[in-house]
Short mmCIF file of C-alpha atoms and ligand atoms in Angstrom, two decimals:
data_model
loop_
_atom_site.label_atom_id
_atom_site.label_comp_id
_atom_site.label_asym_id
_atom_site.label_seq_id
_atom_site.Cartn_x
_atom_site.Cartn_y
_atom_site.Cartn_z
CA UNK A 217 -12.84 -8.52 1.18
CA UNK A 218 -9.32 -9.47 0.57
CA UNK A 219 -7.50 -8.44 -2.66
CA UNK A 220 -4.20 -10.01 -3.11
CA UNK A 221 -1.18 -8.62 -5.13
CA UNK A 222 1.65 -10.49 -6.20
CA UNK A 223 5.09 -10.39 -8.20
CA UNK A 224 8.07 -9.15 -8.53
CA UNK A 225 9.91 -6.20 -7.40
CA UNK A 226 9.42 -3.21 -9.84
CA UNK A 227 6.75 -4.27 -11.41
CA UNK A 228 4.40 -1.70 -10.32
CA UNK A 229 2.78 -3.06 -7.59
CA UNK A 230 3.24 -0.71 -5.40
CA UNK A 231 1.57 2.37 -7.21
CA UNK A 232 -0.88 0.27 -8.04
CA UNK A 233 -2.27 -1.14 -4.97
CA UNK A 234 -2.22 2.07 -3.66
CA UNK A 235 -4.56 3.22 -6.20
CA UNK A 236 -7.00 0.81 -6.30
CA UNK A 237 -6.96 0.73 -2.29
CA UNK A 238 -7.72 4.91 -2.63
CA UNK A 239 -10.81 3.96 -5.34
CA UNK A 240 -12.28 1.16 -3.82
CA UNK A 241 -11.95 2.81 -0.07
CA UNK A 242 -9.88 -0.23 1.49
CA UNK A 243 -7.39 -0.39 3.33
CA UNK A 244 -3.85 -0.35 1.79
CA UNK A 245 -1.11 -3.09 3.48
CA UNK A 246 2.11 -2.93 1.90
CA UNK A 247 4.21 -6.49 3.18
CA UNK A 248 7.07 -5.84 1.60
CA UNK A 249 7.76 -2.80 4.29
CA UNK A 250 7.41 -5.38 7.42
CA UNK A 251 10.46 -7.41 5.84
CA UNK A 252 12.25 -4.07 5.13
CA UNK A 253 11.78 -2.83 8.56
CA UNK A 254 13.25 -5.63 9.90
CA UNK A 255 16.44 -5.80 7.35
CA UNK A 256 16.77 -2.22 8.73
CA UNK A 257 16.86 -2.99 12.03
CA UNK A 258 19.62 -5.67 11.35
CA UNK A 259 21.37 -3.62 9.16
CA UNK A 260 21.95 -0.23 11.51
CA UNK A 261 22.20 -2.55 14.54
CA UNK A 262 24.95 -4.86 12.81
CA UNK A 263 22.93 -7.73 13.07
CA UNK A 264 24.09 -10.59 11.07
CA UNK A 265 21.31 -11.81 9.01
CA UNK A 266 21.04 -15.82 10.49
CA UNK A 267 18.44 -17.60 11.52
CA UNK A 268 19.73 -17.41 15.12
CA UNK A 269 20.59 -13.93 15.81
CA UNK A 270 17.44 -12.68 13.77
CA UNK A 271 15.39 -15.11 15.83
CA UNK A 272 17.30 -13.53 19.15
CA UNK A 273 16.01 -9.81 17.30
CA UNK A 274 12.27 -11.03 16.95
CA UNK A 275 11.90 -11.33 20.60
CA UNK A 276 12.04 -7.33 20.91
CA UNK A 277 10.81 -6.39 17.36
CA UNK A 278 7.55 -4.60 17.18
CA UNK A 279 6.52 -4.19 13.63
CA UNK A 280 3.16 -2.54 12.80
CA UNK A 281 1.72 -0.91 9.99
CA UNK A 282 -1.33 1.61 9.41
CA UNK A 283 -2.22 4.55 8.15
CA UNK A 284 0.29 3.52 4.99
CA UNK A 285 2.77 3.66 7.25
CA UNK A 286 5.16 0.51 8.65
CA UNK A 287 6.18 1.54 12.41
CA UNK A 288 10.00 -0.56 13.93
CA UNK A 289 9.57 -0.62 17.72
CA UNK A 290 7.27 2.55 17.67
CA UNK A 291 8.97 4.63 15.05
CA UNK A 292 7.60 5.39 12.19
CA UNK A 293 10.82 4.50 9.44
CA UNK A 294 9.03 4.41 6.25
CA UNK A 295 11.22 7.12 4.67
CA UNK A 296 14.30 5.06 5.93
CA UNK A 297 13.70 1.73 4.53
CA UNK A 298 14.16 2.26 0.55
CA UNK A 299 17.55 1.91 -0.16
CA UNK A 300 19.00 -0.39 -2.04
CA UNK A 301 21.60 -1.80 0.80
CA UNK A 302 18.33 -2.57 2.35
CA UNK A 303 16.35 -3.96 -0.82
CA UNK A 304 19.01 -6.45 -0.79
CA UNK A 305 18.84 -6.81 3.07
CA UNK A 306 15.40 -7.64 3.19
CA UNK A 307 15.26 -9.87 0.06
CA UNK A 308 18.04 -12.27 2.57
CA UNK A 309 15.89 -11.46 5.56
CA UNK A 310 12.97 -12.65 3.96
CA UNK A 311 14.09 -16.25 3.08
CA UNK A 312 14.41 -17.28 6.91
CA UNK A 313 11.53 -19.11 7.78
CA UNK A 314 11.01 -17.68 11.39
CA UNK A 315 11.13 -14.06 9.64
CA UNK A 316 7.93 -15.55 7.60
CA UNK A 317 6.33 -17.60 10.18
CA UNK A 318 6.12 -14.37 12.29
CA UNK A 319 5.31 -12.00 9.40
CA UNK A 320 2.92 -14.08 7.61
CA UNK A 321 0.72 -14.13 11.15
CA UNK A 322 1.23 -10.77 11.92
CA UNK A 323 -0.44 -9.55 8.24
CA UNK A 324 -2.97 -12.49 8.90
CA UNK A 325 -3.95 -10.05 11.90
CA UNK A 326 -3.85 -6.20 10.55
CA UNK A 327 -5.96 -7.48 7.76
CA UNK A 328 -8.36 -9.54 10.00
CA UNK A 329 -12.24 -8.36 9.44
CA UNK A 330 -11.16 -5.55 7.26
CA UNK A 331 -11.49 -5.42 3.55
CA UNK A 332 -7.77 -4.99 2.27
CA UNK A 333 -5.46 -4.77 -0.27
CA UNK A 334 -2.21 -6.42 0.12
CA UNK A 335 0.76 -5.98 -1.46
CA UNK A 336 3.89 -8.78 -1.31
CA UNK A 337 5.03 -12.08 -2.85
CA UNK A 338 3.31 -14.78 -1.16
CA UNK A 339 -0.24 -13.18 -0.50
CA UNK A 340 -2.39 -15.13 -3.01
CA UNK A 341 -0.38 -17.92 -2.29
CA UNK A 342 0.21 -18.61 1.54
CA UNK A 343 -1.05 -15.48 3.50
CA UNK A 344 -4.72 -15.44 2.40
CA UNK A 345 -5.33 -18.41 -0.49
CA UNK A 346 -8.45 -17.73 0.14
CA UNK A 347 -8.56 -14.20 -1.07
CA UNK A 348 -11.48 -13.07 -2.66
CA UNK A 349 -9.48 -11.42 -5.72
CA UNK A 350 -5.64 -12.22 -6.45
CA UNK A 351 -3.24 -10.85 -9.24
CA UNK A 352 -0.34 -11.58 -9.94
CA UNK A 353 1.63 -7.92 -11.65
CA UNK A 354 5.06 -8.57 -13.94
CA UNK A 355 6.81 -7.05 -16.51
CA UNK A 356 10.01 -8.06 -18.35
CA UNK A 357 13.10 -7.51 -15.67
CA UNK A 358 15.16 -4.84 -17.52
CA UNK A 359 11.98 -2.84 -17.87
CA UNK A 360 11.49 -3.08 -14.45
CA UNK A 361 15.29 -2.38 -13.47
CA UNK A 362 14.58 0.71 -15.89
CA UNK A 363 11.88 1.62 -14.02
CA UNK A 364 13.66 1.41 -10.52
CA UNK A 365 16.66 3.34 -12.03
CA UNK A 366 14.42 6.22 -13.04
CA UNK A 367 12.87 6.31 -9.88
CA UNK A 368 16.23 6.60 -7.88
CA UNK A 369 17.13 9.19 -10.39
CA UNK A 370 14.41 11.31 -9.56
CA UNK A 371 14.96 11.12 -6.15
CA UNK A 372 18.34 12.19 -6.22
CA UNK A 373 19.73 8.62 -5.32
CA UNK A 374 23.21 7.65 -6.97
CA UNK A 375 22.59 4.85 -9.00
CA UNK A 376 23.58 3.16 -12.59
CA UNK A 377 21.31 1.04 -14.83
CA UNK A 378 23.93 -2.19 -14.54
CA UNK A 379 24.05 -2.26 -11.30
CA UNK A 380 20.25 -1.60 -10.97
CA UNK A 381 19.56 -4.49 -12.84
CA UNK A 382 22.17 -6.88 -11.62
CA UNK A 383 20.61 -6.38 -8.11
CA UNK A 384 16.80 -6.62 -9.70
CA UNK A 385 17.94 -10.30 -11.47
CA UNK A 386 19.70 -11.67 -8.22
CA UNK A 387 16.76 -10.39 -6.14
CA UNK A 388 14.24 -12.28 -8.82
CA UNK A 389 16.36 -15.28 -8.08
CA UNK A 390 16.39 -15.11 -4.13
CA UNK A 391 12.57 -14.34 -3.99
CA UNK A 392 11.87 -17.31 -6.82
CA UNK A 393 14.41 -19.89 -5.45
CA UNK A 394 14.24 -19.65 -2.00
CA UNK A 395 12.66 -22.33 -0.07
CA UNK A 396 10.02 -20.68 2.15
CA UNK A 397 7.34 -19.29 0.29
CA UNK A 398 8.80 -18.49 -2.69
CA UNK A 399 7.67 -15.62 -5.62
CA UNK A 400 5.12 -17.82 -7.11
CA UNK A 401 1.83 -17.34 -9.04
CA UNK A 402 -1.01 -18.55 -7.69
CA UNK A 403 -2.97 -21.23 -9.71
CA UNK A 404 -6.21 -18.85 -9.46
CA UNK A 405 -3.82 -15.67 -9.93
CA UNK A 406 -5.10 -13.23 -12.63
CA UNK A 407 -1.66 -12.56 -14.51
CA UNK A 408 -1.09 -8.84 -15.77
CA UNK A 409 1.93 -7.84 -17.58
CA UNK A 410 2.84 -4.28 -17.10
CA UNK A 411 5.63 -4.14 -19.85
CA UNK A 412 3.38 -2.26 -22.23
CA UNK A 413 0.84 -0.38 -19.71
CA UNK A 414 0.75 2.44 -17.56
CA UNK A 415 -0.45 1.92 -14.22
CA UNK A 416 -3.36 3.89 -14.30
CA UNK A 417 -4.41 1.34 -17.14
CA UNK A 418 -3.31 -1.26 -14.78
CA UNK A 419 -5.41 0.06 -12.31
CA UNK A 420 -8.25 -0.03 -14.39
CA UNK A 421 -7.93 -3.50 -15.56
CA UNK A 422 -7.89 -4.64 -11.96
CA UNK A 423 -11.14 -2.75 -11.02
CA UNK A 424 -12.87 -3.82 -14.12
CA UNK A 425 -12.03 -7.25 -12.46
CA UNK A 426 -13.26 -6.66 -9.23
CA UNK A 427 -16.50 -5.40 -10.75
CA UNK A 428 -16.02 -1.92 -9.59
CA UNK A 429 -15.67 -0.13 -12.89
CA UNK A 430 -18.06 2.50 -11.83
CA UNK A 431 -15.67 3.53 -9.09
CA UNK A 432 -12.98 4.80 -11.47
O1 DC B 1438 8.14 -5.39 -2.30
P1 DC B 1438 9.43 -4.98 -1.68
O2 DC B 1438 10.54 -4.79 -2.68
O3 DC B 1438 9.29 -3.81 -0.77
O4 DC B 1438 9.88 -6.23 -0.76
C1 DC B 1438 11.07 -6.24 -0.04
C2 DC B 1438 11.59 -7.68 0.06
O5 DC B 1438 10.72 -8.45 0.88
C3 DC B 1438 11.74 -8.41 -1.27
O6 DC B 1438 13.04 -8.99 -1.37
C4 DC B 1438 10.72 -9.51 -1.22
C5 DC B 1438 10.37 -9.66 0.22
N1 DC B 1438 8.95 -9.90 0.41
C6 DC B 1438 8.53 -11.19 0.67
O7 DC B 1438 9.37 -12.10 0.70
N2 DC B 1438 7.24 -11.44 0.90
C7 DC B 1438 6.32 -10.47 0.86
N3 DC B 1438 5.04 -10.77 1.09
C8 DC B 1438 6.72 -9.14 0.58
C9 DC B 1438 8.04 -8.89 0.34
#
């Protein structure tokens, strides 16, 4: 079984996949940390982020992930890839069409014959429209930018609200505008705004969804 979860960054997603993965005993694939991985690897190697010399990087990239964990090349770099130079990294990354092409496939595989929940933007969309559940998790944008400020706060990362949420609306605009696979709900997309919930409510609602309310 596939469970697909889609929207915006800060919205929650995250957390909440993660949960529901833990409750309903599936496996947990976060997407997002496959694009990040690879913004990282351009951005410590001073890689300019173009469709040539990223396609040039592909051809010795290995990106896995398991265990909730996204390996670069054999290294585990999960701790390394949450900063906000490489938030907006990846969000440029992202838009190239051979970065999708070869990410899009690659998630097609890890979550081959394995009942999964996937985290990302274009899940319910383009990487499995035929998932059995999709959902598609918002909230207004300077709730979410207050959410993302808090959560650099309390891990001791500098950071000020503005700025938070000037890079959380230009990162809404890449991921909505940009011509590959854009941040799009899916026609068949349960919508859930997480403005007004907490996540463990969110979590619930999901479930409830998938028919599993006994598992919470
Ligand atoms: O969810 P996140 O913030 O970790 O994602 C990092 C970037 O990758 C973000 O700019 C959107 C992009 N992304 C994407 O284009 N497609 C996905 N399936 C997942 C993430």
């Amino acid at each position: 079984m596939i469970i697909a979860i889609d929207g915006p960054s800060g919205a929650g997603k995250s957390t909440v996949a993660k949960l529901l993965s833990k409750e309903l005993g599936f496996e947990y694939i976060d997407t997002g940390a496959m694009y990040r991985a690879l913004a990282y690897k351009a951005y410590i190697q001073g890689i300019d982020i173009n469709e040539s010399e990223i396609a040039e990087m592909l051809q010795t990239t290995d990106i896995d992930y398991h265990d909730n964990r996204i390996f670069l090349d054999g290294k585990d770099v999960e701790n390394l890839i949450r900063e906000e130079a490489i938030s907006i990294a990846a969000s440029k990354i992202s838009a190239l069409k051979i970065v999708r092409e070869k990410m899009v496939d690659l998630q097609r595989k890890i979550a081959a014959n394995k009942n999964a929940v996937l985290e990302g933007r274009d899940i319910g969309t383009i990487v499995f429209p035929d998932a059995d559940y999709k959902f598609f998790i918002t909230a207004p944008v300077e709730e979410r930018a207050r959410r993302r400020y808090e959560q650099l706060k309390a891990n001791m990362i500098e950071a000020d609200y503005d700025s938070v949420l000037k890079d959380m609306i230009k990162r809404d605009q890449n991921d909505s505008a940009r011509e590959y696979s854009p941040l799009k709900i899916a026609d068949d997309a349960i919508l859930i705004d997480t403005g007004r919930m907490d996540l463990a409510e969110v979590v619930k609602t999901l479930a409830a969804h998938i028919g599993g309310k006994n598992v919470l």
